[in-house]
Structure formats: structure tokens, C-alpha cells
PDB file of C-alpha atoms in Angstrom:
ATOM      1  CA  UNK A   1       0.040   0.008  -0.012  1.00 45.00           C
ATOM      2  CA  UNK A   2       2.726   2.109   0.444  1.00 56.00           C
ATOM      3  CA  UNK A   3       4.705   1.590  -2.552  1.00 53.00           C
ATOM      4  CA  UNK A   4       7.765   0.104  -0.973  1.00 51.00           C
ATOM      5  CA  UNK A   5       7.777  -3.219  -3.004  1.00 51.00           C
ATOM      6  CA  UNK A   6       7.996  -2.697  -6.619  1.00 56.00           C
ATOM      7  CA  UNK A   7       8.084  -6.228  -7.492  1.00 56.00           C
ATOM      8  CA  UNK A   8       6.580  -9.133  -5.491  1.00 59.00           C
ATOM      9  CA  UNK A   9       9.168 -11.466  -6.811  1.00 57.00           C
ATOM     10  CA  UNK A  10       7.021 -14.223  -7.228  1.00 61.00           C
ATOM     11  CA  UNK A  11       9.339 -15.968  -9.779  1.00 65.00           C
ATOM     12  CA  UNK A  12      12.126 -16.353  -7.220  1.00 66.00           C
ATOM     13  CA  UNK A  13      13.090 -19.173  -5.148  1.00 64.00           C
ATOM     14  CA  UNK A  14      12.149 -19.066  -1.570  1.00 57.00           C
ATOM     15  CA  UNK A  15      15.349 -19.083   0.000  1.00 63.00           C
ATOM     16  CA  UNK A  16      16.375 -15.821  -1.784  1.00 65.00           C
ATOM     17  CA  UNK A  17      13.007 -14.073  -2.652  1.00 63.00           C
ATOM     18  CA  UNK A  18      12.735 -11.747   0.575  1.00 61.00           C
ATOM     19  CA  UNK A  19      16.284 -10.324   0.226  1.00 62.00           C
ATOM     20  CA  UNK A  20      15.850  -9.224  -3.071  1.00 62.00           C
ATOM     21  CA  UNK A  21      12.270  -7.966  -2.984  1.00 61.00           C
ATOM     22  CA  UNK A  22      13.101  -5.818   0.440  1.00 60.00           C
ATOM     23  CA  UNK A  23      16.467  -4.822  -1.138  1.00 56.00           C
ATOM     24  CA  UNK A  24      17.251  -1.501   1.253  1.00 55.00           C
ATOM     25  CA  UNK A  25      14.058  -1.554   3.044  1.00 55.00           C
ATOM     26  CA  UNK A  26      14.497  -4.981   4.567  1.00 54.00           C
ATOM     27  CA  UNK A  27      14.803  -3.368   8.105  1.00 51.00           C
ATOM     28  CA  UNK A  28      11.489  -1.924   7.541  1.00 53.00           C
ATOM     29  CA  UNK A  29       9.949  -4.968   7.901  1.00 53.00           C
ATOM     30  CA  UNK A  30      11.434  -5.847  11.294  1.00 54.00           C
ATOM     31  CA  UNK A  31      13.624  -8.822  12.551  1.00 60.00           C
ATOM     32  CA  UNK A  32      10.480 -11.106  13.662  1.00 66.00           C
ATOM     33  CA  UNK A  33       7.198 -11.625  12.912  1.00 65.00           C
ATOM     34  CA  UNK A  34       4.260 -13.259  15.087  1.00 76.00           C
ATOM     35  CA  UNK A  35       0.767 -11.851  14.726  1.00 73.00           C
ATOM     36  CA  UNK A  36       1.623 -11.471  10.918  1.00 79.00           C
ATOM     37  CA  UNK A  37       2.112 -15.464  10.853  1.00 80.00           C
ATOM     38  CA  UNK A  38      -0.671 -16.646  13.505  1.00 90.00           C
ATOM     39  CA  UNK A  39      -1.993 -18.850  10.795  1.00 94.00           C
ATOM     40  CA  UNK A  40      -2.999 -22.448  10.483  1.00 96.00           C
ATOM     41  CA  UNK A  41      -0.102 -23.257   9.334  1.00 96.00           C
ATOM     42  CA  UNK A  42       2.082 -22.100  12.532  1.00 96.00           C
ATOM     43  CA  UNK A  43      -1.019 -23.994  14.375  1.00 97.00           C
ATOM     44  CA  UNK A  44      -0.229 -27.279  12.967  1.00 98.00           C
ATOM     45  CA  UNK A  45       3.501 -26.784  13.254  1.00 97.00           C
ATOM     46  CA  UNK A  46       3.013 -26.733  17.185  1.00 98.00           C
ATOM     47  CA  UNK A  47       1.055 -29.932  16.625  1.00 98.00           C
ATOM     48  CA  UNK A  48       3.418 -31.635  14.586  1.00 98.00           C
ATOM     49  CA  UNK A  49       3.524 -35.074  16.328  1.00 97.00           C
ATOM     50  CA  UNK A  50       7.185 -36.050  16.726  1.00 97.00           C
ATOM     51  CA  UNK A  51       7.683 -32.587  17.981  1.00 98.00           C
ATOM     52  CA  UNK A  52       4.721 -32.816  20.707  1.00 98.00           C
ATOM     53  CA  UNK A  53       6.185 -36.375  21.564  1.00 98.00           C
ATOM     54  CA  UNK A  54       9.610 -34.879  22.338  1.00 98.00           C
ATOM     55  CA  UNK A  55       8.183 -32.115  24.414  1.00 98.00           C
ATOM     56  CA  UNK A  56       5.924 -34.540  26.344  1.00 98.00           C
ATOM     57  CA  UNK A  57       9.124 -36.248  27.228  1.00 98.00           C
ATOM     58  CA  UNK A  58       9.821 -33.014  29.231  1.00 98.00           C
ATOM     59  CA  UNK A  59       6.805 -31.400  30.168  1.00 97.00           C
ATOM     60  CA  UNK A  60       4.702 -34.829  31.053  1.00 95.00           C
ATOM     61  CA  UNK A  61       1.500 -35.744  29.761  1.00 93.00           C
ATOM     62  CA  UNK A  62      -0.036 -32.436  28.980  1.00 97.00           C
ATOM     63  CA  UNK A  63       1.634 -30.312  26.426  1.00 98.00           C
ATOM     64  CA  UNK A  64       0.670 -26.670  26.598  1.00 98.00           C
ATOM     65  CA  UNK A  65       1.351 -23.901  23.826  1.00 97.00           C
ATOM     66  CA  UNK A  66       3.177 -20.820  24.889  1.00 96.00           C
ATOM     67  CA  UNK A  67       1.877 -17.239  23.287  1.00 92.00           C
ATOM     68  CA  UNK A  68       5.427 -16.505  22.044  1.00 93.00           C
ATOM     69  CA  UNK A  69       6.442 -18.021  18.617  1.00 94.00           C
ATOM     70  CA  UNK A  70       8.344 -15.900  15.880  1.00 92.00           C
ATOM     71  CA  UNK A  71       9.085 -16.269  12.285  1.00 90.00           C
ATOM     72  CA  UNK A  72      12.741 -14.545  11.546  1.00 87.00           C
ATOM     73  CA  UNK A  73      14.308 -13.862   8.117  1.00 86.00           C
ATOM     74  CA  UNK A  74      17.702 -12.844   8.575  1.00 86.00           C
ATOM     75  CA  UNK A  75      19.473 -11.468   5.600  1.00 83.00           C
ATOM     76  CA  UNK A  76      23.115 -11.483   4.586  1.00 83.00           C
ATOM     77  CA  UNK A  77      25.359  -8.657   6.225  1.00 80.00           C
ATOM     78  CA  UNK A  78      22.074  -7.604   8.469  1.00 78.00           C
ATOM     79  CA  UNK A  79      23.401  -6.338  11.783  1.00 78.00           C
ATOM     80  CA  UNK A  80      19.570  -5.774  12.960  1.00 77.00           C
ATOM     81  CA  UNK A  81      19.172  -9.735  13.284  1.00 76.00           C
ATOM     82  CA  UNK A  82      22.329 -10.900  14.899  1.00 82.00           C
ATOM     83  CA  UNK A  83      21.186 -11.844  18.536  1.00 87.00           C
ATOM     84  CA  UNK A  84      23.587 -11.727  21.119  1.00 91.00           C
ATOM     85  CA  UNK A  85      23.973 -14.459  24.106  1.00 96.00           C
ATOM     86  CA  UNK A  86      20.480 -14.534  26.149  1.00 96.00           C
ATOM     87  CA  UNK A  87      17.897 -16.554  28.218  1.00 98.00           C
ATOM     88  CA  UNK A  88      14.277 -16.403  27.021  1.00 96.00           C
ATOM     89  CA  UNK A  89      13.783 -15.802  30.706  1.00 96.00           C
ATOM     90  CA  UNK A  90      15.717 -12.713  30.458  1.00 95.00           C
ATOM     91  CA  UNK A  91      12.392 -11.554  28.669  1.00 92.00           C
ATOM     92  CA  UNK A  92       9.990 -13.639  30.672  1.00 93.00           C
ATOM     93  CA  UNK A  93      11.468 -12.155  33.666  1.00 93.00           C
ATOM     94  CA  UNK A  94      12.120 -14.124  37.205  1.00 94.00           C
ATOM     95  CA  UNK A  95       8.701 -15.145  37.498  1.00 94.00           C
ATOM     96  CA  UNK A  96       9.421 -17.740  34.927  1.00 95.00           C
ATOM     97  CA  UNK A  97      12.477 -19.123  36.501  1.00 96.00           C
ATOM     98  CA  UNK A  98      11.134 -22.323  37.978  1.00 97.00           C
ATOM     99  CA  UNK A  99       8.645 -22.754  34.779  1.00 97.00           C
ATOM    100  CA  UNK A 100       9.788 -25.076  31.998  1.00 98.00           C
ATOM    101  CA  UNK A 101       9.336 -23.055  28.552  1.00 98.00           C
ATOM    102  CA  UNK A 102      10.922 -25.320  26.174  1.00 98.00           C
ATOM    103  CA  UNK A 103      11.797 -23.824  22.818  1.00 98.00           C
ATOM    104  CA  UNK A 104      12.043 -25.444  19.619  1.00 99.00           C
ATOM    105  CA  UNK A 105      14.054 -23.717  16.680  1.00 98.00           C
ATOM    106  CA  UNK A 106      13.388 -24.764  13.297  1.00 98.00           C
ATOM    107  CA  UNK A 107      15.161 -23.629  10.200  1.00 97.00           C
ATOM    108  CA  UNK A 108      13.573 -23.407   7.032  1.00 95.00           C
ATOM    109  CA  UNK A 109      16.679 -23.477   5.043  1.00 93.00           C
ATOM    110  CA  UNK A 110      20.045 -25.627   6.096  1.00 95.00           C
ATOM    111  CA  UNK A 111      22.106 -23.508   8.558  1.00 96.00           C
ATOM    112  CA  UNK A 112      25.598 -23.634   9.691  1.00 96.00           C
ATOM    113  CA  UNK A 113      28.022 -21.032  11.343  1.00 95.00           C
ATOM    114  CA  UNK A 114      28.632 -19.184   8.266  1.00 94.00           C
ATOM    115  CA  UNK A 115      24.332 -18.218   7.792  1.00 93.00           C
ATOM    116  CA  UNK A 116      23.180 -17.451  11.422  1.00 93.00           C
ATOM    117  CA  UNK A 117      23.174 -20.929  12.856  1.00 96.00           C
ATOM    118  CA  UNK A 118      22.273 -21.216  16.656  1.00 98.00           C
ATOM    119  CA  UNK A 119      25.031 -21.754  19.442  1.00 98.00           C
ATOM    120  CA  UNK A 120      24.178 -22.838  22.921  1.00 99.00           C
ATOM    121  CA  UNK A 121      25.983 -22.854  26.099  1.00 99.00           C
ATOM    122  CA  UNK A 122      25.658 -26.394  27.531  1.00 98.00           C
ATOM    123  CA  UNK A 123      24.699 -26.606  31.293  1.00 97.00           C
ATOM    124  CA  UNK A 124      23.821 -22.733  31.569  1.00 98.00           C
ATOM    125  CA  UNK A 125      20.443 -23.615  32.485  1.00 97.00           C
ATOM    126  CA  UNK A 126      21.389 -24.420  35.964  1.00 96.00           C
ATOM    127  CA  UNK A 127      22.589 -20.953  36.646  1.00 96.00           C
ATOM    128  CA  UNK A 128      18.846 -19.388  37.120  1.00 96.00           C
ATOM    129  CA  UNK A 129      17.885 -16.403  35.471  1.00 96.00           C
ATOM    130  CA  UNK A 130      20.868 -13.775  35.309  1.00 96.00           C
ATOM    131  CA  UNK A 131      21.116 -10.454  34.609  1.00 93.00           C
ATOM    132  CA  UNK A 132      20.370  -9.002  31.484  1.00 91.00           C
ATOM    133  CA  UNK A 133      21.257  -5.854  29.672  1.00 90.00           C
ATOM    134  CA  UNK A 134      20.095  -4.210  26.892  1.00 86.00           C
ATOM    135  CA  UNK A 135      22.957  -4.287  24.131  1.00 78.00           C
ATOM    136  CA  UNK A 136      24.433  -1.189  22.387  1.00 78.00           C
ATOM    137  CA  UNK A 137      24.398  -2.659  19.069  1.00 77.00           C
ATOM    138  CA  UNK A 138      21.815  -2.162  16.119  1.00 66.00           C
ATOM    139  CA  UNK A 139      19.311  -4.718  16.991  1.00 63.00           C
ATOM    140  CA  UNK A 140      18.622  -3.425  20.925  1.00 74.00           C
ATOM    141  CA  UNK A 141      18.188  -7.068  22.159  1.00 81.00           C
ATOM    142  CA  UNK A 142      18.830  -8.203  25.855  1.00 91.00           C
ATOM    143  CA  UNK A 143      21.856  -9.630  26.487  1.00 93.00           C
ATOM    144  CA  UNK A 144      23.940 -11.597  29.120  1.00 93.00           C
ATOM    145  CA  UNK A 145      27.193 -10.510  30.490  1.00 92.00           C
ATOM    146  CA  UNK A 146      30.335 -12.086  28.573  1.00 91.00           C
ATOM    147  CA  UNK A 147      32.062 -13.138  31.724  1.00 94.00           C
ATOM    148  CA  UNK A 148      28.928 -15.026  32.505  1.00 96.00           C
ATOM    149  CA  UNK A 149      29.579 -17.200  29.473  1.00 97.00           C
ATOM    150  CA  UNK A 150      31.716 -20.270  29.786  1.00 98.00           C
ATOM    151  CA  UNK A 151      33.276 -20.447  25.972  1.00 98.00           C
ATOM    152  CA  UNK A 152      34.602 -24.158  26.837  1.00 98.00           C
ATOM    153  CA  UNK A 153      30.852 -24.938  26.919  1.00 98.00           C
ATOM    154  CA  UNK A 154      29.836 -23.402  23.747  1.00 98.00           C
ATOM    155  CA  UNK A 155      28.343 -25.717  20.954  1.00 99.00           C
ATOM    156  CA  UNK A 156      27.516 -24.755  17.765  1.00 99.00           C
ATOM    157  CA  UNK A 157      24.367 -26.003  16.144  1.00 99.00           C
ATOM    158  CA  UNK A 158      24.340 -26.480  12.371  1.00 98.00           C
ATOM    159  CA  UNK A 159      21.052 -28.125  11.122  1.00 99.00           C
ATOM    160  CA  UNK A 160      19.393 -29.270   8.206  1.00 98.00           C
ATOM    161  CA  UNK A 161      15.692 -29.076   7.032  1.00 96.00           C
ATOM    162  CA  UNK A 162      13.521 -31.056   9.206  1.00 95.00           C
ATOM    163  CA  UNK A 163      15.744 -30.621  12.098  1.00 98.00           C
ATOM    164  CA  UNK A 164      14.320 -28.962  15.523  1.00 98.00           C
ATOM    165  CA  UNK A 165      16.606 -27.804  18.450  1.00 98.00           C
ATOM    166  CA  UNK A 166      14.933 -28.080  21.403  1.00 98.00           C
ATOM    167  CA  UNK A 167      16.208 -26.185  24.625  1.00 98.00           C
ATOM    168  CA  UNK A 168      15.208 -24.749  28.133  1.00 98.00           C
ATOM    169  CA  UNK A 169      14.172 -21.262  28.827  1.00 98.00           C
ATOM    170  CA  UNK A 170      17.362 -20.898  31.060  1.00 98.00           C
ATOM    171  CA  UNK A 171      19.807 -22.017  28.331  1.00 99.00           C
ATOM    172  CA  UNK A 172      21.989 -19.178  27.096  1.00 99.00           C
ATOM    173  CA  UNK A 173      21.868 -19.016  23.296  1.00 98.00           C
ATOM    174  CA  UNK A 174      22.633 -16.480  20.276  1.00 96.00           C
ATOM    175  CA  UNK A 175      22.207 -16.580  16.472  1.00 94.00           C
ATOM    176  CA  UNK A 176      25.393 -16.105  14.627  1.00 94.00           C
ATOM    177  CA  UNK A 177      25.774 -13.441  11.907  1.00 92.00           C
ATOM    178  CA  UNK A 178      24.886 -14.294   8.344  1.00 90.00           C
ATOM    179  CA  UNK A 179      28.207 -13.774   6.167  1.00 91.00           C
ATOM    180  CA  UNK A 180      27.733 -15.545   2.983  1.00 83.00           C
ATOM    181  CA  UNK A 181      25.294 -15.845  -0.184  1.00 73.00           C
ATOM    182  CA  UNK A 182      22.242 -14.009  -1.016  1.00 76.00           C
ATOM    183  CA  UNK A 183      19.965 -16.801   0.656  1.00 80.00           C
ATOM    184  CA  UNK A 184      17.657 -15.811   3.681  1.00 85.00           C
ATOM    185  CA  UNK A 185      18.333 -17.697   6.755  1.00 89.00           C
ATOM    186  CA  UNK A 186      14.564 -18.159   7.599  1.00 90.00           C
ATOM    187  CA  UNK A 187      13.680 -20.167  11.144  1.00 95.00           C
ATOM    188  CA  UNK A 188      10.620 -20.609  13.287  1.00 96.00           C
ATOM    189  CA  UNK A 189      10.794 -20.471  17.200  1.00 96.00           C
ATOM    190  CA  UNK A 190       7.921 -21.876  18.954  1.00 98.00           C
ATOM    191  CA  UNK A 191       7.460 -22.547  22.646  1.00 97.00           C
ATOM    192  CA  UNK A 192       5.576 -24.904  25.114  1.00 98.00           C
ATOM    193  CA  UNK A 193       4.751 -24.547  28.783  1.00 97.00           C
ATOM    194  CA  UNK A 194       4.742 -27.298  31.372  1.00 97.00           C
ATOM    195  CA  UNK A 195       1.074 -27.172  32.662  1.00 96.00           C
ATOM    196  CA  UNK A 196       0.639 -25.165  35.764  1.00 94.00           C
ATOM    197  CA  UNK A 197       3.595 -23.238  35.547  1.00 95.00           C
ATOM    198  CA  UNK A 198       4.088 -19.388  34.967  1.00 93.00           C
ATOM    199  CA  UNK A 199       4.173 -18.280  31.333  1.00 92.00           C
ATOM    200  CA  UNK A 200       6.326 -15.227  32.113  1.00 92.00           C
ATOM    201  CA  UNK A 201       5.613 -11.838  31.626  1.00 86.00           C
ATOM    202  CA  UNK A 202       4.321 -12.274  28.111  1.00 76.00           C
ATOM    203  CA  UNK A 203       0.730 -13.155  28.443  1.00 72.00           C
ATOM    204  CA  UNK A 204      -2.215 -14.012  26.136  1.00 69.00           C
ATOM    205  CA  UNK A 205      -4.852 -11.459  25.784  1.00 69.00           C
ATOM    206  CA  UNK A 206      -7.230 -13.520  27.939  1.00 76.00           C
ATOM    207  CA  UNK A 207      -5.352 -14.227  30.766  1.00 75.00           C
ATOM    208  CA  UNK A 208      -7.825 -17.274  31.292  1.00 79.00           C
ATOM    209  CA  UNK A 209      -6.899 -18.908  27.996  1.00 86.00           C
ATOM    210  CA  UNK A 210      -4.850 -22.008  27.842  1.00 93.00           C
ATOM    211  CA  UNK A 211      -3.732 -23.401  24.586  1.00 96.00           C
ATOM    212  CA  UNK A 212      -4.008 -27.170  25.271  1.00 98.00           C
ATOM    213  CA  UNK A 213      -2.076 -29.181  22.533  1.00 98.00           C
ATOM    214  CA  UNK A 214      -2.197 -32.723  23.948  1.00 98.00           C
ATOM    215  CA  UNK A 215      -3.806 -33.846  27.175  1.00 97.00           C
ATOM    216  CA  UNK A 216      -5.298 -36.966  28.882  1.00 94.00           C
ATOM    217  CA  UNK A 217      -7.710 -35.132  30.996  1.00 95.00           C
ATOM    218  CA  UNK A 218      -8.334 -31.665  29.226  1.00 96.00           C
ATOM    219  CA  UNK A 219     -10.126 -30.598  25.650  1.00 97.00           C
ATOM    220  CA  UNK A 220      -7.565 -29.798  23.179  1.00 98.00           C
ATOM    221  CA  UNK A 221      -8.010 -26.348  22.033  1.00 97.00           C
ATOM    222  CA  UNK A 222      -9.339 -26.127  18.672  1.00 97.00           C
ATOM    223  CA  UNK A 223      -7.745 -23.834  15.710  1.00 98.00           C
ATOM    224  CA  UNK A 224     -10.578 -21.605  15.450  1.00 97.00           C
ATOM    225  CA  UNK A 225     -10.651 -20.767  19.177  1.00 95.00           C
ATOM    226  CA  UNK A 226      -6.649 -20.174  18.829  1.00 95.00           C
ATOM    227  CA  UNK A 227      -7.084 -17.860  15.954  1.00 94.00           C
ATOM    228  CA  UNK A 228      -9.339 -15.687  17.947  1.00 91.00           C
ATOM    229  CA  UNK A 229      -6.618 -14.819  20.149  1.00 88.00           C
ATOM    230  CA  UNK A 230      -4.736 -12.803  17.626  1.00 82.00           C
TER     231      UNK A 230
END
């Protein structure tokens, strides 16, 4: 409507389309999308049986969906999307320290250390919620202090299509810069919640709403009801 995009580039492959279409206006489209992608497809990803089975091994029989999920395009050379070391509970607040809010990070293109894969610090979830500060770089993300990062425990996580990386809400993690090619590093991160745990400071619009994904005792939330929350 604003005339920013001159050509939708529908003939371009998925991996490169956004970079070529957005061009110099890429930052204007933001670094992550949530409400814009609250679609049946995102709902179905949360319900993928292999993923729910894995999450259920952590949360127990009942698997609850969390209101925070994102689609993230990382463009080559884009500083806005370079995410520093942080914990998800740095955003959710100390009220989530004893909660289990597992994240599933799912790449939509193959990722490695050259195009923005994740790194995690093994065992860092045992530190509790640590102090975060707002970084001085362009992204203005929250970050943990460098001295808290045990560099001997850093694990780099190259991934292929179909992979999902599951980690604790207290785990230190970051995404590396995208330094090669014209391929957009697309990824989706979604979260779950152990039933009865505090979701943190980010809530649904309706505080009484519970997104039940799998349960033996509670009715599963239908797509129509979930869509109404957005």
C-alpha cells in the first residue's frame, strides 16, 4: 500500500525472495514476525506429532502451547538480526525461573556457522535467571554479560531441513551473523509450557486462555479458538 515493494518477485525461489524484494528496505519489515504469521500453518507446526512427543518427554503428559513464537528472516550482512547471548527467561522475567518453557527452533533452510545458526552454552540452564542488559548494537536485544559465558561449553548447532533444536528457557543461546550468499536464513521458534507453570511476563490477551495441545484430561484447543486470540 505504501509502494515500498515494486516487484513481488513471485518467480524467485523461497530462499532468496525476501532479500531481493525487500532490498534496502529490509530493516523496515522488522526482525521477527508473530501476529503476522498467526496462521493455521503455525498452529499445525506446534502440533507436529514428533515434536509434541519430544516436548511431552520434558513437560509430562499434558503439552501446553506458549504465546511467544516468531518467524525470523536473517538477511546476509544484516546487523539488526544478530542476536547476542541471552536466556528466553531474560525476556519472560524472574517469575519464569522455575517454569519449564521449552523452545523448539526450526530452520526453514539449512543453517551453519556461516549463515546464522544457533549456538548454546551447555549446562547454562543451571544458573537460574541471570542479569541481562540492553545491548548497544543495532538490534537492541537483551544480552547477558560476557563474563557469565563459559566459552569452553559453547556448542555450535548446524542443522538441516526437518531438524528442530529444543532447549530450556534458561539456556544461554545466540544466533551467529549471516556472512555468506544471498540466501535468507529463515527460521521459526515456538515454545511450549509445562501445565501449571507461570508463562512469564508475556501473556495471551485473555489471561484465562490455555492453549492445550495434547492432554489426557483436558479438551484440546481447536484452531478456531486459537485464531481468535490474535
